[in-house]
mmCIF file of C-alpha atoms and ligand atoms in Angstrom:
data_model
loop_
_atom_site.group_PDB
_atom_site.id
_atom_site.type_symbol
_atom_site.label_atom_id
_atom_site.label_comp_id
_atom_site.label_asym_id
_atom_site.label_seq_id
_atom_site.Cartn_x
_atom_site.Cartn_y
_atom_site.Cartn_z
ATOM 1 C CA MET A 1 -42.342 6.274 -74.057
ATOM 2 C CA ARG A 2 -45.130 7.759 -71.903
ATOM 3 C CA ILE A 3 -43.799 11.003 -70.515
ATOM 4 C CA THR A 4 -44.827 13.274 -67.646
ATOM 5 C CA LEU A 5 -43.504 16.855 -67.944
ATOM 6 C CA ILE A 6 -43.105 18.679 -64.659
ATOM 7 C CA GLY A 7 -42.376 22.383 -65.271
ATOM 8 C CA PRO A 8 -43.711 23.476 -68.710
ATOM 9 C CA GLY A 9 -41.183 26.255 -69.218
ATOM 10 C CA ARG A 10 -38.939 26.945 -72.214
ATOM 11 C CA ALA A 11 -36.744 23.835 -71.948
ATOM 12 C CA GLY A 12 -39.473 21.499 -70.764
ATOM 13 C CA LEU A 13 -41.906 22.330 -73.516
ATOM 14 C CA SER A 14 -39.127 22.348 -76.167
ATOM 15 C CA ILE A 15 -38.251 18.758 -75.237
ATOM 16 C CA ALA A 16 -41.939 17.771 -74.949
ATOM 17 C CA TYR A 17 -42.719 19.143 -78.430
ATOM 18 C CA ALA A 18 -39.720 17.235 -79.863
ATOM 19 C CA ALA A 19 -40.717 14.077 -78.007
ATOM 20 C CA LYS A 20 -44.275 14.283 -79.290
ATOM 21 C CA LYS A 21 -43.040 14.886 -82.806
ATOM 22 C CA ALA A 22 -40.824 11.800 -82.431
ATOM 23 C CA GLY A 23 -43.791 9.578 -81.451
ATOM 24 C CA HIS A 24 -43.603 9.666 -77.667
ATOM 25 C CA GLU A 25 -46.798 10.275 -75.655
ATOM 26 C CA ILE A 26 -46.890 13.193 -73.316
ATOM 27 C CA VAL A 27 -49.283 11.877 -70.698
ATOM 28 C CA THR A 28 -49.401 14.739 -68.137
ATOM 29 C CA VAL A 29 -48.097 18.268 -67.850
ATOM 30 C CA VAL A 30 -47.602 19.272 -64.235
ATOM 31 C CA ALA A 31 -47.137 22.923 -63.215
ATOM 32 C CA ARG A 32 -47.594 24.881 -59.989
ATOM 33 C CA ARG A 33 -50.216 27.114 -61.602
ATOM 34 C CA PRO A 34 -53.215 25.358 -63.191
ATOM 35 C CA ASP A 35 -53.346 27.793 -66.122
ATOM 36 C CA ALA A 36 -49.662 27.094 -66.923
ATOM 37 C CA ALA A 37 -50.370 23.336 -66.876
ATOM 38 C CA ARG A 38 -53.431 23.789 -69.070
ATOM 39 C CA ASN A 39 -51.538 25.954 -71.621
ATOM 40 C CA GLY A 40 -48.741 23.325 -71.882
ATOM 41 C CA ALA A 41 -51.071 20.380 -71.937
ATOM 42 C CA ARG A 42 -53.258 21.755 -74.659
ATOM 43 C CA LYS A 43 -50.447 21.980 -77.148
ATOM 44 C CA LEU A 44 -49.354 18.411 -76.303
ATOM 45 C CA ASP A 45 -52.755 16.673 -76.127
ATOM 46 C CA ALA A 46 -51.884 15.875 -72.491
ATOM 47 C CA VAL A 47 -53.704 16.036 -69.223
ATOM 48 C CA ALA A 48 -52.987 19.136 -67.139
ATOM 49 C CA SER A 49 -52.158 18.672 -63.462
ATOM 50 C CA VAL A 50 -50.541 20.325 -60.455
ATOM 51 C CA LEU A 51 -47.990 19.093 -57.999
ATOM 52 C CA ASP A 52 -50.312 18.256 -55.150
ATOM 53 C CA ARG A 53 -52.327 15.746 -57.229
ATOM 54 C CA GLN A 54 -51.724 12.137 -57.957
ATOM 55 C CA LEU A 55 -50.189 11.435 -61.369
ATOM 56 C CA ALA A 56 -51.183 9.026 -64.128
ATOM 57 C CA PRO A 57 -48.635 6.268 -64.815
ATOM 58 C CA SER A 58 -45.782 7.029 -67.282
ATOM 59 C CA ASP A 59 -42.267 5.706 -68.042
ATOM 60 C CA LEU A 60 -40.238 8.962 -67.818
ATOM 61 C CA TRP A 61 -40.621 11.964 -65.612
ATOM 62 C CA ILE A 62 -38.902 15.132 -66.852
ATOM 63 C CA VAL A 63 -38.400 17.700 -64.104
ATOM 64 C CA ALA A 64 -37.892 20.802 -66.114
ATOM 65 C CA THR A 65 -38.045 23.454 -63.395
ATOM 66 C CA ARG A 66 -35.356 26.011 -62.747
ATOM 67 C CA ASP A 67 -32.336 24.495 -61.120
ATOM 68 C CA ASP A 68 -33.053 25.963 -57.674
ATOM 69 C CA ALA A 69 -36.521 24.332 -57.612
ATOM 70 C CA ILE A 70 -35.504 20.735 -58.660
ATOM 71 C CA ALA A 71 -34.755 19.448 -55.131
ATOM 72 C CA SER A 72 -38.051 20.718 -53.598
ATOM 73 C CA VAL A 73 -40.066 19.469 -56.579
ATOM 74 C CA ALA A 74 -38.409 16.015 -56.245
ATOM 75 C CA GLU A 75 -39.410 15.916 -52.584
ATOM 76 C CA THR A 76 -42.984 16.740 -53.499
ATOM 77 C CA LEU A 77 -42.980 14.100 -56.227
ATOM 78 C CA ALA A 78 -41.627 11.548 -53.734
ATOM 79 C CA GLU A 79 -44.615 12.349 -51.488
ATOM 80 C CA ARG A 80 -46.955 11.518 -54.438
ATOM 81 C CA LEU A 81 -45.151 8.178 -54.915
ATOM 82 C CA GLY A 82 -45.525 7.513 -51.207
ATOM 83 C CA GLU A 83 -49.278 8.095 -51.539
ATOM 84 C CA GLY A 84 -49.638 5.600 -54.389
ATOM 85 C CA THR A 85 -48.711 7.245 -57.687
ATOM 86 C CA ASP A 86 -47.108 4.588 -59.901
ATOM 87 C CA SER A 87 -43.290 4.983 -60.091
ATOM 88 C CA PRO A 88 -41.854 5.861 -63.444
ATOM 89 C CA LYS A 89 -38.884 3.728 -64.631
ATOM 90 C CA THR A 90 -36.723 6.871 -64.819
ATOM 91 C CA ALA A 91 -36.773 10.553 -63.673
ATOM 92 C CA ILE A 92 -34.454 13.187 -65.156
ATOM 93 C CA HIS A 93 -33.875 16.905 -64.809
ATOM 94 C CA LEU A 94 -32.451 19.146 -67.518
ATOM 95 C CA SER A 95 -29.748 21.037 -65.642
ATOM 96 C CA GLY A 96 -26.136 20.974 -66.780
ATOM 97 C CA LEU A 97 -24.987 22.089 -63.410
ATOM 98 C CA SER A 98 -27.116 20.429 -60.715
ATOM 99 C CA SER A 99 -26.137 16.998 -59.447
ATOM 100 C CA ILE A 100 -28.557 14.148 -60.244
ATOM 101 C CA GLU A 101 -28.656 13.667 -56.404
ATOM 102 C CA THR A 102 -31.233 16.510 -56.343
ATOM 103 C CA LEU A 103 -33.629 13.800 -57.530
ATOM 104 C CA ALA A 104 -32.433 11.282 -54.865
ATOM 105 C CA PRO A 105 -35.846 11.168 -52.912
ATOM 106 C CA LEU A 106 -37.274 9.269 -55.847
ATOM 107 C CA ARG A 107 -34.691 6.484 -55.666
ATOM 108 C CA GLU A 108 -36.351 4.807 -52.594
ATOM 109 C CA PHE A 109 -39.384 4.142 -54.815
ATOM 110 C CA GLY A 110 -37.237 2.255 -57.343
ATOM 111 C CA VAL A 111 -36.930 5.103 -59.796
ATOM 112 C CA LEU A 112 -33.602 5.407 -61.741
ATOM 113 C CA ILE A 113 -32.460 9.062 -61.757
ATOM 114 C CA GLY A 114 -30.402 11.120 -64.138
ATOM 115 C CA SER A 115 -30.069 14.356 -65.996
ATOM 116 C CA VAL A 116 -30.278 15.104 -69.690
ATOM 117 C CA HIS A 117 -28.751 18.463 -70.558
ATOM 118 C CA PRO A 118 -29.334 19.797 -74.021
ATOM 119 C CA LEU A 119 -26.338 21.844 -75.116
ATOM 120 C CA GLN A 120 -28.594 24.233 -76.987
ATOM 121 C CA THR A 121 -30.415 27.449 -76.286
ATOM 122 C CA MET A 122 -34.209 27.329 -76.188
ATOM 123 C CA PRO A 123 -35.683 30.816 -75.993
ATOM 124 C CA ASN A 124 -39.203 29.423 -76.504
ATOM 125 C CA PRO A 125 -40.613 26.003 -77.332
ATOM 126 C CA GLU A 126 -41.466 26.831 -80.931
ATOM 127 C CA VAL A 127 -37.811 27.616 -81.789
ATOM 128 C CA GLY A 128 -36.364 25.371 -79.104
ATOM 129 C CA HIS A 129 -37.771 22.036 -80.178
ATOM 130 C CA VAL A 130 -36.454 22.456 -83.722
ATOM 131 C CA ARG A 131 -33.005 23.423 -82.414
ATOM 132 C CA LEU A 132 -32.764 20.184 -80.347
ATOM 133 C CA HIS A 133 -32.407 18.263 -83.656
ATOM 134 C CA GLY A 134 -28.664 17.755 -84.105
ATOM 135 C CA ALA A 135 -27.797 19.203 -80.654
ATOM 136 C CA TRP A 136 -25.520 17.353 -78.216
ATOM 137 C CA PHE A 137 -27.009 16.262 -74.882
ATOM 138 C CA GLY A 138 -24.866 15.604 -71.803
ATOM 139 C CA ILE A 139 -26.306 12.636 -69.945
ATOM 140 C CA THR A 140 -25.621 11.819 -66.290
ATOM 141 C CA ALA A 141 -27.360 8.669 -65.203
ATOM 142 C CA ASP A 142 -27.727 5.987 -62.530
ATOM 143 C CA PRO A 143 -26.039 2.776 -63.598
ATOM 144 C CA GLY A 144 -28.459 0.834 -65.943
ATOM 145 C CA SER A 145 -30.240 3.968 -67.323
ATOM 146 C CA TYR A 146 -27.736 5.543 -69.655
ATOM 147 C CA ASP A 147 -28.734 3.425 -72.664
ATOM 148 C CA ASN A 148 -32.437 4.210 -72.279
ATOM 149 C CA LEU A 149 -31.762 7.937 -71.950
ATOM 150 C CA ALA A 150 -29.346 7.883 -74.886
ATOM 151 C CA ALA A 151 -31.967 6.168 -77.019
ATOM 152 C CA PHE A 152 -34.490 8.837 -75.876
ATOM 153 C CA VAL A 153 -32.113 11.624 -76.936
ATOM 154 C CA GLN A 154 -31.454 9.886 -80.253
ATOM 155 C CA SER A 155 -35.169 9.606 -80.891
ATOM 156 C CA LEU A 156 -35.275 13.446 -80.677
ATOM 157 C CA GLY A 157 -32.497 13.667 -83.325
ATOM 158 C CA GLY A 158 -30.013 14.603 -80.555
ATOM 159 C CA ARG A 159 -26.501 13.327 -79.976
ATOM 160 C CA PRO A 160 -25.871 11.901 -76.483
ATOM 161 C CA PHE A 161 -22.550 11.892 -74.573
ATOM 162 C CA VAL A 162 -21.674 10.900 -70.958
ATOM 163 C CA ILE A 163 -20.907 13.515 -68.349
ATOM 164 C CA ALA A 164 -19.984 12.373 -64.851
ATOM 165 C CA ASP A 165 -22.004 13.895 -61.967
ATOM 166 C CA GLU A 166 -18.945 15.498 -60.323
ATOM 167 C CA ALA A 167 -17.794 16.969 -63.714
ATOM 168 C CA LYS A 168 -20.937 18.904 -64.233
ATOM 169 C CA PRO A 169 -19.939 22.314 -62.819
ATOM 170 C CA THR A 170 -16.739 22.342 -64.969
ATOM 171 C CA TYR A 171 -18.695 21.255 -68.016
ATOM 172 C CA HIS A 172 -21.321 23.867 -67.402
ATOM 173 C CA ALA A 173 -18.629 26.583 -66.952
ATOM 174 C CA ALA A 174 -17.235 25.549 -70.358
ATOM 175 C CA ALA A 175 -20.673 25.873 -71.978
ATOM 176 C CA ALA A 176 -21.136 29.316 -70.373
ATOM 177 C CA ALA A 177 -17.696 30.472 -71.588
ATOM 178 C CA ALA A 178 -18.461 29.416 -75.146
ATOM 179 C CA ALA A 179 -22.159 30.445 -75.418
ATOM 180 C CA ASN A 180 -22.399 33.409 -73.027
ATOM 181 C CA PHE A 181 -19.003 35.062 -73.021
ATOM 182 C CA THR A 182 -18.841 35.093 -76.816
ATOM 183 C CA LEU A 183 -21.779 37.475 -76.733
ATOM 184 C CA VAL A 184 -19.773 39.999 -74.813
ATOM 185 C CA ASN A 185 -17.513 40.363 -77.770
ATOM 186 C CA MET A 186 -20.533 40.460 -80.142
ATOM 187 C CA VAL A 187 -21.832 43.444 -78.150
ATOM 188 C CA VAL A 188 -18.415 45.227 -78.688
ATOM 189 C CA ALA A 189 -18.653 44.376 -82.380
ATOM 190 C CA GLN A 190 -22.234 45.634 -82.533
ATOM 191 C CA ASP A 191 -21.431 48.997 -81.018
ATOM 192 C CA LEU A 192 -18.439 49.506 -83.361
ATOM 193 C CA LEU A 193 -20.513 48.528 -86.425
ATOM 194 C CA ASP A 194 -23.391 50.746 -85.335
ATOM 195 C CA ALA A 195 -20.857 53.665 -85.346
ATOM 196 C CA VAL A 196 -20.128 53.104 -89.028
ATOM 197 C CA ASP A 197 -23.688 52.052 -90.134
ATOM 198 C CA VAL A 198 -22.831 48.429 -90.936
ATOM 199 C CA PRO A 199 -25.415 45.761 -89.954
ATOM 200 C CA ILE A 200 -24.227 43.032 -87.573
ATOM 201 C CA LYS A 201 -25.474 40.362 -89.989
ATOM 202 C CA VAL A 202 -22.256 40.781 -92.034
ATOM 203 C CA LEU A 203 -20.357 38.990 -89.254
ATOM 204 C CA GLY A 204 -22.535 35.799 -89.635
ATOM 205 C CA PRO A 205 -20.366 33.729 -92.130
ATOM 206 C CA LEU A 206 -17.123 34.911 -90.360
ATOM 207 C CA MET A 207 -18.390 33.885 -86.933
ATOM 208 C CA GLU A 208 -19.625 30.520 -88.316
ATOM 209 C CA ALA A 209 -16.269 29.806 -89.808
ATOM 210 C CA ILE A 210 -14.456 30.735 -86.577
ATOM 211 C CA VAL A 211 -16.620 28.354 -84.572
ATOM 212 C CA ALA A 212 -16.280 25.607 -87.096
ATOM 213 C CA ASN A 213 -12.465 25.996 -87.077
ATOM 214 C CA ALA A 214 -12.382 26.089 -83.215
ATOM 215 C CA VAL A 215 -14.321 22.849 -82.809
ATOM 216 C CA GLU A 216 -12.541 21.114 -85.696
ATOM 217 C CA ILE A 217 -8.882 21.947 -85.014
ATOM 218 C CA GLY A 218 -9.100 23.466 -81.564
ATOM 219 C CA PRO A 219 -9.416 27.151 -80.590
ATOM 220 C CA ARG A 220 -5.660 27.695 -80.095
ATOM 221 C CA ALA A 221 -4.817 26.375 -83.552
ATOM 222 C CA ALA A 222 -7.725 28.455 -84.978
ATOM 223 C CA LEU A 223 -6.283 31.760 -83.841
ATOM 224 C CA THR A 224 -5.887 34.246 -86.693
ATOM 225 C CA GLY A 225 -5.714 38.109 -86.865
ATOM 226 C CA PRO A 226 -3.245 40.743 -85.907
ATOM 227 C CA VAL A 227 -2.663 39.739 -82.297
ATOM 228 C CA ALA A 228 -1.894 36.111 -83.350
ATOM 229 C CA ARG A 229 0.444 37.558 -86.036
ATOM 230 C CA GLY A 230 2.148 39.936 -83.652
ATOM 231 C CA ASP A 231 1.065 43.002 -85.754
ATOM 232 C CA VAL A 232 1.252 45.569 -82.983
ATOM 233 C CA ASP A 233 0.697 48.646 -85.215
ATOM 234 C CA THR A 234 -2.633 47.239 -86.527
ATOM 235 C CA VAL A 235 -3.859 46.479 -83.036
ATOM 236 C CA ALA A 236 -2.787 49.949 -81.915
ATOM 237 C CA ALA A 237 -4.910 51.474 -84.716
ATOM 238 C CA GLN A 238 -7.849 49.267 -83.703
ATOM 239 C CA ILE A 239 -7.604 50.494 -80.110
ATOM 240 C CA LEU A 240 -7.673 54.145 -81.239
ATOM 241 C CA ALA A 241 -10.815 53.438 -83.297
ATOM 242 C CA VAL A 242 -12.520 51.815 -80.296
ATOM 243 C CA ALA A 243 -11.571 54.677 -78.082
ATOM 244 C CA GLU A 244 -13.116 57.128 -80.560
ATOM 245 C CA HIS A 245 -16.289 55.250 -81.643
ATOM 246 C CA ALA A 246 -17.197 52.928 -78.763
ATOM 247 C CA PRO A 247 -15.361 54.275 -75.698
ATOM 248 C CA ALA A 248 -17.510 52.304 -73.294
ATOM 249 C CA MET A 249 -16.106 49.083 -74.854
ATOM 250 C CA LEU A 250 -12.412 50.059 -74.665
ATOM 251 C CA GLY A 251 -11.751 48.175 -71.401
ATOM 252 C CA ILE A 252 -13.184 44.922 -72.792
ATOM 253 C CA PHE A 253 -11.307 45.339 -76.100
ATOM 254 C CA VAL A 254 -7.916 45.993 -74.438
ATOM 255 C CA SER A 255 -8.404 43.165 -71.945
ATOM 256 C CA ASN A 256 -9.203 40.786 -74.813
ATOM 257 C CA VAL A 257 -5.959 41.896 -76.583
ATOM 258 C CA ALA A 258 -4.135 41.045 -73.435
ATOM 259 C CA SER A 259 -5.762 37.658 -73.099
ATOM 260 C CA LEU A 260 -5.291 36.822 -76.770
ATOM 261 C CA ALA A 261 -1.602 37.910 -76.668
ATOM 262 C CA ARG A 262 -0.989 35.644 -73.739
ATOM 263 C CA ILE A 263 -2.740 32.685 -75.395
ATOM 264 C CA ALA A 264 -0.839 33.252 -78.608
ATOM 265 C CA GLY A 265 2.508 33.531 -76.748
ATOM 266 C CA ARG A 266 3.011 37.165 -77.889
ATOM 267 C CA TRP A 267 2.634 38.907 -74.529
ATOM 268 C CA ASP A 268 6.138 40.429 -74.754
ATOM 269 C CA GLN A 269 5.186 42.206 -77.992
ATOM 270 C CA PHE A 270 1.857 43.612 -76.673
ATOM 271 C CA ALA A 271 2.667 44.352 -72.996
ATOM 272 C CA ASP A 272 3.534 48.076 -73.544
ATOM 273 C CA LEU A 273 0.438 48.674 -75.775
ATOM 274 C CA VAL A 274 -1.878 47.049 -73.215
ATOM 275 C CA ASP A 275 -0.266 48.974 -70.281
ATOM 276 C CA GLU A 276 -0.627 52.248 -72.207
ATOM 277 C CA HIS A 277 -4.388 51.765 -72.472
ATOM 278 C CA THR A 278 -5.059 50.151 -69.080
ATOM 279 C CA SER A 279 -6.010 52.699 -66.481
HETATM 280 N N1 NAP B 301 -33.895 27.365 -71.743
HETATM 281 C C1 NAP B 301 -32.731 26.821 -72.127
HETATM 282 O O1 NAP B 301 -32.170 27.225 -73.159
HETATM 283 C C2 NAP B 301 -32.061 25.718 -71.388
HETATM 284 C C3 NAP B 301 -31.021 24.981 -71.966
HETATM 285 C C4 NAP B 301 -30.462 23.903 -71.355
HETATM 286 C C5 NAP B 301 -30.889 23.523 -70.098
HETATM 287 N N2 NAP B 301 -31.947 24.228 -69.492
HETATM 288 C C6 NAP B 301 -32.440 23.809 -68.181
HETATM 289 O O2 NAP B 301 -33.788 23.539 -68.226
HETATM 290 C C7 NAP B 301 -34.328 23.814 -66.870
HETATM 291 C C8 NAP B 301 -35.480 24.778 -67.011
HETATM 292 O O3 NAP B 301 -35.017 25.991 -67.558
HETATM 293 P P1 NAP B 301 -35.974 26.924 -68.462
HETATM 294 O O4 NAP B 301 -35.123 27.870 -69.178
HETATM 295 O O5 NAP B 301 -36.951 26.074 -69.243
HETATM 296 O O6 NAP B 301 -36.750 27.748 -67.305
HETATM 297 P P2 NAP B 301 -38.170 28.414 -67.341
HETATM 298 O O7 NAP B 301 -38.589 28.788 -68.745
HETATM 299 O O8 NAP B 301 -38.191 29.462 -66.308
HETATM 300 O O9 NAP B 301 -39.167 27.240 -66.920
HETATM 301 C C9 NAP B 301 -39.116 26.703 -65.612
HETATM 302 C C10 NAP B 301 -40.470 25.977 -65.327
HETATM 303 O O10 NAP B 301 -40.389 25.452 -63.999
HETATM 304 C C11 NAP B 301 -41.540 25.900 -63.269
HETATM 305 N N3 NAP B 301 -41.129 26.111 -61.826
HETATM 306 C C12 NAP B 301 -40.180 26.961 -61.333
HETATM 307 N N4 NAP B 301 -40.162 26.853 -59.981
HETATM 308 C C13 NAP B 301 -41.014 25.857 -59.693
HETATM 309 C C14 NAP B 301 -41.437 25.243 -58.458
HETATM 310 N N5 NAP B 301 -40.938 25.593 -57.298
HETATM 311 N N6 NAP B 301 -42.293 24.325 -58.509
HETATM 312 C C15 NAP B 301 -42.822 23.926 -59.684
HETATM 313 N N7 NAP B 301 -42.550 24.398 -60.930
HETATM 314 C C16 NAP B 301 -41.648 25.399 -60.887
HETATM 315 C C17 NAP B 301 -41.905 27.222 -63.908
HETATM 316 O O11 NAP B 301 -43.179 27.536 -63.570
HETATM 317 P P3 NAP B 301 -43.782 28.998 -63.377
HETATM 318 O O12 NAP B 301 -44.234 29.459 -64.720
HETATM 319 O O13 NAP B 301 -44.932 28.796 -62.413
HETATM 320 O O14 NAP B 301 -42.672 29.798 -62.740
HETATM 321 C C18 NAP B 301 -41.688 26.916 -65.395
HETATM 322 O O15 NAP B 301 -42.745 26.157 -65.877
HETATM 323 C C19 NAP B 301 -33.163 24.332 -66.005
HETATM 324 O O16 NAP B 301 -32.671 23.227 -65.296
HETATM 325 C C20 NAP B 301 -32.185 24.802 -67.074
HETATM 326 O O17 NAP B 301 -30.846 24.804 -66.551
HETATM 327 C C21 NAP B 301 -32.491 25.289 -70.156
#
């Protein structure tokens, strides 16, 4: 496919690098600042442009701006179509949360709209484009465009699945719970390990196994450890250690004991311990 990238940030450039590697042509890189467009375009052998210029023809527009800029960028792009820029067959954005309707101004020019959300973290394009290989991509699409977008995702080595437009906020909250909230507990672990001079890397294989179990048999079935076993004395000893070595993390630790006890159906056993340490 011939692709136009609008918004050469972390996600946009990651997808564009992966697309180029897969044999697609990145025709134009569009940014609001000419230097940002030039930087992105150089690495992709593409033409650099800005939003107020006409665009060369392409098959797919990827609007990779931040979520809050998608609607206004779509309106600007619709103006370009109104002035004679050739319509692409399809235009997508990359947000897991925003409705595809943010791209609706493009529909009146015959463009099919959708979103392709990589369930992956892309801190920069060099790392990001490699991580897209094997990642799952949530696709929301106008009727008639899912197959094309799924084929595009597969060409990048990604794994497509359908996500309905109205389901996106719920789906995005799930992704945040898994990807972002897990890091809260990693910070707790880091502070405790720092206190006893153990590097955080030792947790790698354990965390990988926990994640593998959770996606394979489900997180509830994957529960292990003293709370799941109902071992109150062990958890009480852990709480004392946290209070001594990472007191700033005590609230998070105790609230997680409470959540876990409820999920494991052991709240009756842990209620007193939790109350004792909840101010
Ligand atoms: N990064 C990830 O790991 C990740 C993962 C999944 C999905 N996504 C999605 O990908 C999209 C982009 O996220 P990102 O992390 O790549 O953000 P980013 O690194 O901040 O890049 C955003 C790009 O959009 C441009 N932009 C912002 N406002 C604009 C405007 N009003 N007009 C034109 N261009 C504008 C920025 O240009 P300037 O440099 O001029 O600001 C930049 O090139 C979001 O929808 C996000 O939800 C990201």
